[in-house]
């Protein structure tokens, strides 16, 4: 109608959508209308697939503004999963997302920079965390263990979700984090996501047995599936690429870490490198492991030498408690761990 059209023309379409979603009616939109609002936002406001955030956020991108409004409203996982699936249909390679207040990824009013890769981005948006059960488990082992200050070493940090969840927790005192991530696409998101955290730094290198150059294999459909070893066959992938990356030895990596933390800090170790964890652990100086309070390791032994396996078993033997996370924290003896590793296949154990 002419009167309504004249009224709406006085407001940018973006503001009209926000008013329709919130202020005008004072009610939250019905769940069945989310898809319609997002499609309108996508059609009218996504002019570029590469947003240029200003002052630390992505509010200048109308579509993400609408999306973040809806995401903040939806407290139920089922509805957030639906929202994440809708976002996938729009084929946006990158999103800037405000984690809701109930998310362990929430750090003030800062955004998360995430690839919409089909795995990490959609799952994080749907559930509000990335394997938050693992970070809560680490916290539970440290809370009440004294008034120590902890420093995180995150090897295979990906886009920094685990680092952010741990360091954002008010339950522990963290002095900082050293994040190692060689993949070129992930490193930019990693730097963005840990920027609000105190003394957290990203190193764009991979840890290996020597200072060198290597080839990183990357699953194009999963930003977390990157490895110095060839990716296992038999898994459906949207494509695999490779890139040349810088490698540093364990001693070089430890020197880099030492500049960022105090000798009094206790170390929390997390590694997830898709098959290279044992080689990395074996290359690190013995001095490091005397300072580690908790270690979370992805154990895969398809490409491990006998010397590396022996060194790995020596390291874990010094920890009084060992458990298999995905088997309800079932205790793991050294003999069980040795037998698991001697299979030399692509089976994985998330070891705490």
Tab-separated table of C-alpha atoms in Angstrom:
chain	number	residue	atom	x	y	z
A	1	UNK	CA	0.000	0.000	0.000
A	2	UNK	CA	1.278	3.523	-0.751
A	3	UNK	CA	1.382	4.650	2.893
A	4	UNK	CA	3.296	1.582	4.012
A	5	UNK	CA	5.704	1.805	1.106
A	6	UNK	CA	6.501	5.428	1.956
A	7	UNK	CA	7.128	4.484	5.587
A	8	UNK	CA	9.431	1.610	4.725
A	9	UNK	CA	11.413	3.665	2.241
A	10	UNK	CA	12.540	5.894	5.098
A	11	UNK	CA	14.457	2.973	6.639
A	12	UNK	CA	17.263	0.860	5.181
A	13	UNK	CA	15.946	-2.646	4.412
A	14	UNK	CA	18.487	-4.062	6.852
A	15	UNK	CA	16.996	-2.057	9.753
A	16	UNK	CA	13.484	-3.089	8.747
A	17	UNK	CA	14.421	-6.748	9.051
A	18	UNK	CA	15.972	-6.214	12.462
A	19	UNK	CA	12.879	-4.318	13.614
A	20	UNK	CA	10.619	-7.054	12.290
A	21	UNK	CA	12.693	-9.637	14.164
A	22	UNK	CA	12.796	-7.814	17.476
A	23	UNK	CA	11.680	-4.343	18.508
A	24	UNK	CA	8.402	-3.825	16.634
A	25	UNK	CA	6.504	-6.852	17.863
A	26	UNK	CA	8.488	-7.493	21.031
A	27	UNK	CA	8.333	-11.200	20.225
A	28	UNK	CA	10.801	-13.689	18.888
A	29	UNK	CA	10.121	-14.923	15.380
A	30	UNK	CA	8.435	-18.261	14.938
A	31	UNK	CA	10.913	-21.058	14.182
A	32	UNK	CA	9.350	-21.808	10.783
A	33	UNK	CA	10.042	-18.238	9.644
A	34	UNK	CA	13.824	-18.366	10.254
A	35	UNK	CA	14.493	-19.742	6.787
A	36	UNK	CA	12.509	-16.933	5.173
A	37	UNK	CA	14.312	-14.192	7.106
A	38	UNK	CA	17.711	-15.650	6.293
A	39	UNK	CA	16.890	-16.000	2.611
A	40	UNK	CA	15.762	-12.372	2.488
A	41	UNK	CA	18.946	-11.299	4.254
A	42	UNK	CA	21.084	-13.357	1.912
A	43	UNK	CA	19.367	-12.107	-1.229
A	44	UNK	CA	19.464	-8.428	-0.306
A	45	UNK	CA	22.577	-7.899	1.769
A	46	UNK	CA	25.319	-10.397	0.937
A	47	UNK	CA	27.090	-8.464	-1.763
A	48	UNK	CA	30.490	-10.026	-1.113
A	49	UNK	CA	31.644	-13.436	0.095
A	50	UNK	CA	34.617	-11.799	1.848
A	51	UNK	CA	33.450	-9.448	4.616
A	52	UNK	CA	35.750	-6.665	5.791
A	53	UNK	CA	35.073	-6.329	9.529
A	54	UNK	CA	35.753	-3.016	11.230
A	55	UNK	CA	36.612	-2.422	14.874
A	56	UNK	CA	36.742	-6.125	15.606
A	57	UNK	CA	33.314	-7.203	14.407
A	58	UNK	CA	31.348	-8.004	11.253
A	59	UNK	CA	28.260	-5.891	11.863
A	60	UNK	CA	28.687	-4.140	8.531
A	61	UNK	CA	27.663	-7.380	6.833
A	62	UNK	CA	23.865	-7.371	6.907
A	63	UNK	CA	23.418	-11.085	6.493
A	64	UNK	CA	25.676	-11.961	9.404
A	65	UNK	CA	23.899	-9.348	11.511
A	66	UNK	CA	20.568	-11.083	10.945
A	67	UNK	CA	22.161	-14.476	11.515
A	68	UNK	CA	23.757	-13.432	14.799
A	69	UNK	CA	20.467	-11.984	16.042
A	70	UNK	CA	18.754	-15.321	15.433
A	71	UNK	CA	21.683	-17.313	16.826
A	72	UNK	CA	21.616	-15.349	20.069
A	73	UNK	CA	17.903	-15.997	20.488
A	74	UNK	CA	17.967	-19.739	19.953
A	75	UNK	CA	18.871	-21.506	23.190
A	76	UNK	CA	17.868	-24.981	22.041
A	77	UNK	CA	20.386	-27.150	20.222
A	78	UNK	CA	17.803	-28.493	17.791
A	79	UNK	CA	16.976	-25.010	16.557
A	80	UNK	CA	20.620	-23.972	16.336
A	81	UNK	CA	21.365	-27.052	14.234
A	82	UNK	CA	18.593	-26.021	11.862
A	83	UNK	CA	20.072	-22.547	11.662
A	84	UNK	CA	23.517	-23.960	10.875
A	85	UNK	CA	22.092	-26.112	8.072
A	86	UNK	CA	20.362	-23.086	6.585
A	87	UNK	CA	23.652	-21.241	6.583
A	88	UNK	CA	25.341	-24.104	4.739
A	89	UNK	CA	22.844	-23.780	1.887
A	90	UNK	CA	24.013	-20.231	1.223
A	91	UNK	CA	27.526	-21.451	0.310
A	92	UNK	CA	29.323	-18.827	2.387
A	93	UNK	CA	32.975	-19.914	2.727
A	94	UNK	CA	33.549	-17.767	5.806
A	95	UNK	CA	31.386	-16.520	8.675
A	96	UNK	CA	31.922	-14.068	11.523
A	97	UNK	CA	29.798	-15.320	14.380
A	98	UNK	CA	28.942	-13.895	17.804
A	99	UNK	CA	28.873	-16.878	20.200
A	100	UNK	CA	25.806	-16.653	22.460
A	101	UNK	CA	26.306	-15.840	26.152
A	102	UNK	CA	25.797	-19.507	27.093
A	103	UNK	CA	28.706	-20.596	24.865
A	104	UNK	CA	32.205	-21.275	26.284
A	105	UNK	CA	33.510	-19.537	23.150
A	106	UNK	CA	31.953	-16.216	24.202
A	107	UNK	CA	34.649	-13.630	24.970
A	108	UNK	CA	32.935	-10.291	25.455
A	109	UNK	CA	31.504	-8.856	22.254
A	110	UNK	CA	34.041	-10.417	19.913
A	111	UNK	CA	33.330	-12.552	16.872
A	112	UNK	CA	34.606	-15.953	15.843
A	113	UNK	CA	36.051	-16.220	12.348
A	114	UNK	CA	35.141	-19.642	10.983
A	115	UNK	CA	35.236	-21.439	7.643
A	116	UNK	CA	31.913	-22.984	6.715
A	117	UNK	CA	33.612	-26.231	5.819
A	118	UNK	CA	30.808	-28.718	6.439
A	119	UNK	CA	32.301	-29.910	9.744
A	120	UNK	CA	33.791	-27.382	12.159
A	121	UNK	CA	31.801	-24.246	11.342
A	122	UNK	CA	28.298	-25.774	11.235
A	123	UNK	CA	28.881	-27.987	14.275
A	124	UNK	CA	30.242	-25.116	16.358
A	125	UNK	CA	27.297	-22.881	15.472
A	126	UNK	CA	24.793	-25.668	16.128
A	127	UNK	CA	26.115	-26.650	19.566
A	128	UNK	CA	27.754	-23.398	20.675
A	129	UNK	CA	31.107	-25.103	21.320
A	130	UNK	CA	33.724	-27.348	19.735
A	131	UNK	CA	34.052	-30.530	21.798
A	132	UNK	CA	33.354	-28.595	24.952
A	133	UNK	CA	33.178	-31.905	26.832
A	134	UNK	CA	36.932	-32.285	26.276
A	135	UNK	CA	37.829	-28.833	27.572
A	136	UNK	CA	35.524	-29.313	30.570
A	137	UNK	CA	37.336	-32.581	31.279
A	138	UNK	CA	40.709	-30.805	31.241
A	139	UNK	CA	39.345	-28.138	33.585
A	140	UNK	CA	37.992	-30.753	35.982
A	141	UNK	CA	41.481	-32.242	36.348
A	142	UNK	CA	43.054	-28.862	37.114
A	143	UNK	CA	40.469	-27.125	39.307
A	144	UNK	CA	41.349	-27.668	42.958
A	145	UNK	CA	44.890	-28.798	42.117
A	146	UNK	CA	46.404	-25.685	43.702
A	147	UNK	CA	46.829	-22.045	42.863
A	148	UNK	CA	49.006	-22.708	39.843
A	149	UNK	CA	49.122	-20.596	36.727
A	150	UNK	CA	48.774	-22.616	33.548
A	151	UNK	CA	50.189	-22.169	30.062
A	152	UNK	CA	48.584	-23.986	27.121
A	153	UNK	CA	50.511	-25.568	24.259
A	154	UNK	CA	48.055	-26.289	21.439
A	155	UNK	CA	49.677	-28.294	18.623
A	156	UNK	CA	47.419	-28.553	15.612
A	157	UNK	CA	45.419	-25.592	16.906
A	158	UNK	CA	43.301	-25.333	13.756
A	159	UNK	CA	41.257	-22.106	14.153
A	160	UNK	CA	41.788	-21.823	17.907
A	161	UNK	CA	38.480	-23.094	19.272
A	162	UNK	CA	39.988	-25.304	21.998
A	163	UNK	CA	42.416	-22.557	23.029
A	164	UNK	CA	39.625	-20.022	23.228
A	165	UNK	CA	37.357	-22.316	25.268
A	166	UNK	CA	40.096	-23.051	27.796
A	167	UNK	CA	41.538	-19.565	28.210
A	168	UNK	CA	38.089	-17.938	28.366
A	169	UNK	CA	37.171	-20.092	31.362
A	170	UNK	CA	37.036	-18.131	34.637
A	171	UNK	CA	37.694	-21.281	36.672
A	172	UNK	CA	41.453	-21.367	36.014
A	173	UNK	CA	44.315	-18.880	35.946
A	174	UNK	CA	46.003	-18.881	32.532
A	175	UNK	CA	49.211	-17.038	31.708
A	176	UNK	CA	48.844	-17.553	27.951
A	177	UNK	CA	48.985	-20.017	25.081
A	178	UNK	CA	51.273	-21.043	22.222
A	179	UNK	CA	49.300	-22.293	19.215
A	180	UNK	CA	51.005	-24.147	16.356
A	181	UNK	CA	49.072	-24.308	13.079
A	182	UNK	CA	50.743	-24.567	9.641
A	183	UNK	CA	47.691	-24.515	7.319
A	184	UNK	CA	47.527	-21.179	5.503
A	185	UNK	CA	43.741	-20.839	5.599
A	186	UNK	CA	43.415	-21.770	9.267
A	187	UNK	CA	46.164	-19.477	10.554
A	188	UNK	CA	44.243	-16.279	9.732
A	189	UNK	CA	41.173	-17.514	11.598
A	190	UNK	CA	43.370	-18.699	14.468
A	191	UNK	CA	44.958	-15.266	14.893
A	192	UNK	CA	41.545	-13.600	14.777
A	193	UNK	CA	39.973	-15.962	17.316
A	194	UNK	CA	42.720	-15.808	19.938
A	195	UNK	CA	43.282	-12.041	19.607
A	196	UNK	CA	41.008	-11.221	22.599
A	197	UNK	CA	42.980	-13.630	24.833
A	198	UNK	CA	45.910	-12.417	26.903
A	199	UNK	CA	49.381	-13.588	25.823
A	200	UNK	CA	48.073	-16.054	23.230
A	201	UNK	CA	50.211	-16.293	20.108
A	202	UNK	CA	49.902	-18.249	16.871
A	203	UNK	CA	52.960	-19.816	15.223
A	204	UNK	CA	52.422	-20.627	11.502
A	205	UNK	CA	54.645	-23.725	11.585
A	206	UNK	CA	54.378	-27.474	12.135
A	207	UNK	CA	56.460	-29.297	14.732
A	208	UNK	CA	58.525	-32.208	13.456
A	209	UNK	CA	61.835	-33.905	14.180
A	210	UNK	CA	63.964	-31.225	12.471
A	211	UNK	CA	63.927	-27.688	11.089
A	212	UNK	CA	62.925	-28.148	7.484
A	213	UNK	CA	60.150	-27.785	4.920
A	214	UNK	CA	57.393	-30.334	4.464
A	215	UNK	CA	54.132	-31.061	2.651
A	216	UNK	CA	50.823	-30.647	4.432
A	217	UNK	CA	47.840	-32.646	3.113
A	218	UNK	CA	44.474	-30.914	3.517
A	219	UNK	CA	40.910	-32.215	3.234
A	220	UNK	CA	39.025	-29.466	1.371
A	221	UNK	CA	35.759	-30.351	3.111
A	222	UNK	CA	37.091	-30.391	6.674
A	223	UNK	CA	39.282	-27.566	7.979
A	224	UNK	CA	40.453	-29.826	10.799
A	225	UNK	CA	41.674	-32.695	8.627
A	226	UNK	CA	45.243	-31.598	7.866
A	227	UNK	CA	48.284	-33.816	8.264
A	228	UNK	CA	51.952	-34.144	7.394
A	229	UNK	CA	51.134	-37.802	6.721
A	230	UNK	CA	49.036	-38.761	3.672
A	231	UNK	CA	45.359	-38.700	4.632
A	232	UNK	CA	43.840	-42.163	5.216
A	233	UNK	CA	41.955	-43.668	2.294
A	234	UNK	CA	38.426	-44.987	2.434
A	235	UNK	CA	36.921	-41.738	3.764
A	236	UNK	CA	34.592	-39.721	1.550
A	237	UNK	CA	36.112	-36.282	0.910
A	238	UNK	CA	35.249	-33.319	-1.276
A	239	UNK	CA	38.870	-33.102	-2.388
A	240	UNK	CA	42.445	-33.083	-1.110
A	241	UNK	CA	45.061	-30.407	-1.654
A	242	UNK	CA	48.669	-30.056	-0.529
A	243	UNK	CA	50.787	-27.091	0.458
A	244	UNK	CA	54.377	-26.501	1.452
A	245	UNK	CA	54.802	-25.609	5.142
A	246	UNK	CA	57.667	-24.725	7.453
A	247	UNK	CA	58.727	-27.359	9.993
A	248	UNK	CA	60.522	-26.735	13.285
A	249	UNK	CA	62.155	-29.284	15.554
A	250	UNK	CA	60.894	-29.951	19.061
A	251	UNK	CA	63.821	-28.077	20.609
A	252	UNK	CA	63.188	-25.038	18.379
A	253	UNK	CA	59.491	-25.099	19.266
A	254	UNK	CA	60.333	-25.301	22.974
A	255	UNK	CA	62.607	-22.254	22.672
A	256	UNK	CA	59.717	-20.372	21.030
A	257	UNK	CA	57.424	-21.382	23.886
A	258	UNK	CA	59.913	-20.485	26.612
A	259	UNK	CA	59.889	-16.842	25.547
A	260	UNK	CA	56.146	-16.633	26.239
A	261	UNK	CA	55.786	-18.220	29.672
A	262	UNK	CA	57.253	-18.205	33.148
A	263	UNK	CA	59.265	-21.175	34.525
A	264	UNK	CA	56.714	-21.358	37.364
A	265	UNK	CA	53.833	-22.008	34.972
A	266	UNK	CA	52.419	-25.502	34.755
A	267	UNK	CA	51.903	-26.723	31.192
A	268	UNK	CA	48.706	-28.062	29.624
A	269	UNK	CA	49.437	-29.959	26.409
A	270	UNK	CA	46.886	-30.551	23.670
A	271	UNK	CA	47.835	-32.107	20.338
A	272	UNK	CA	45.636	-33.128	17.429
A	273	UNK	CA	47.654	-33.461	14.235
A	274	UNK	CA	45.939	-36.342	12.424
A	275	UNK	CA	48.627	-38.969	12.911
A	276	UNK	CA	51.764	-36.986	13.751
A	277	UNK	CA	51.292	-36.540	17.515
A	278	UNK	CA	53.671	-39.252	18.682
A	279	UNK	CA	56.477	-37.970	16.436
A	280	UNK	CA	55.979	-34.481	17.847
A	281	UNK	CA	55.976	-35.653	21.459
A	282	UNK	CA	59.143	-37.671	20.936
A	283	UNK	CA	60.910	-34.626	19.471
A	284	UNK	CA	60.127	-32.340	22.440
A	285	UNK	CA	62.800	-31.930	25.155
A	286	UNK	CA	62.448	-34.030	28.308
A	287	UNK	CA	62.366	-30.842	30.364
A	288	UNK	CA	58.956	-29.977	28.921
A	289	UNK	CA	57.270	-33.152	30.138
A	290	UNK	CA	58.349	-32.551	33.749
A	291	UNK	CA	56.185	-29.385	33.659
A	292	UNK	CA	53.062	-30.882	32.050
A	293	UNK	CA	50.096	-31.327	34.404
A	294	UNK	CA	47.557	-32.555	31.847
A	295	UNK	CA	48.010	-33.776	28.282
A	296	UNK	CA	45.305	-34.538	25.730
A	297	UNK	CA	46.694	-36.470	22.768
A	298	UNK	CA	45.233	-37.958	19.614
A	299	UNK	CA	47.034	-41.296	19.347
A	300	UNK	CA	47.297	-42.718	15.835
A	301	UNK	CA	50.170	-45.047	14.973
A	302	UNK	CA	49.947	-45.770	11.260
A	303	UNK	CA	53.289	-44.091	10.557
A	304	UNK	CA	55.383	-44.398	13.729
A	305	UNK	CA	58.839	-45.912	14.114
A	306	UNK	CA	59.809	-48.232	16.965
A	307	UNK	CA	62.084	-45.570	18.484
A	308	UNK	CA	59.275	-42.984	18.482
A	309	UNK	CA	56.829	-45.464	20.023
A	310	UNK	CA	59.322	-46.343	22.763
A	311	UNK	CA	59.889	-42.661	23.571
A	312	UNK	CA	56.150	-42.000	23.625
A	313	UNK	CA	55.556	-44.845	26.080
A	314	UNK	CA	58.350	-43.490	28.313
A	315	UNK	CA	56.639	-40.089	28.395
A	316	UNK	CA	53.176	-41.360	29.268
A	317	UNK	CA	54.576	-43.796	31.851
A	318	UNK	CA	55.427	-40.775	34.039
A	319	UNK	CA	51.747	-39.778	34.250
A	320	UNK	CA	49.991	-41.575	37.132
A	321	UNK	CA	46.576	-41.517	35.435
A	322	UNK	CA	45.758	-42.320	31.812
A	323	UNK	CA	42.281	-42.682	30.307
A	324	UNK	CA	40.527	-43.242	26.969
A	325	UNK	CA	38.227	-40.249	26.661
A	326	UNK	CA	35.670	-41.599	24.202
A	327	UNK	CA	35.245	-44.786	26.225
A	328	UNK	CA	33.864	-42.972	29.260
A	329	UNK	CA	37.359	-42.251	30.552
A	330	UNK	CA	38.204	-45.925	30.799
A	331	UNK	CA	41.643	-46.341	32.464
A	332	UNK	CA	44.419	-47.332	30.066
A	333	UNK	CA	47.461	-49.323	31.152
A	334	UNK	CA	50.832	-49.070	29.412
A	335	UNK	CA	50.387	-52.597	28.030
A	336	UNK	CA	47.007	-51.696	26.532
A	337	UNK	CA	48.461	-48.540	25.028
A	338	UNK	CA	51.408	-50.448	23.575
A	339	UNK	CA	49.129	-53.066	21.992
A	340	UNK	CA	46.924	-50.347	20.516
A	341	UNK	CA	49.943	-48.612	18.964
A	342	UNK	CA	51.471	-51.826	17.626
A	343	UNK	CA	48.475	-52.314	15.332
A	344	UNK	CA	50.043	-49.661	13.077
A	345	UNK	CA	46.695	-48.726	11.523
A	346	UNK	CA	44.608	-45.552	11.290
A	347	UNK	CA	42.584	-46.227	14.463
A	348	UNK	CA	42.501	-43.298	16.894
A	349	UNK	CA	42.535	-43.004	20.660
A	350	UNK	CA	41.863	-39.689	22.394
A	351	UNK	CA	44.178	-40.139	25.362
A	352	UNK	CA	44.052	-38.019	28.520
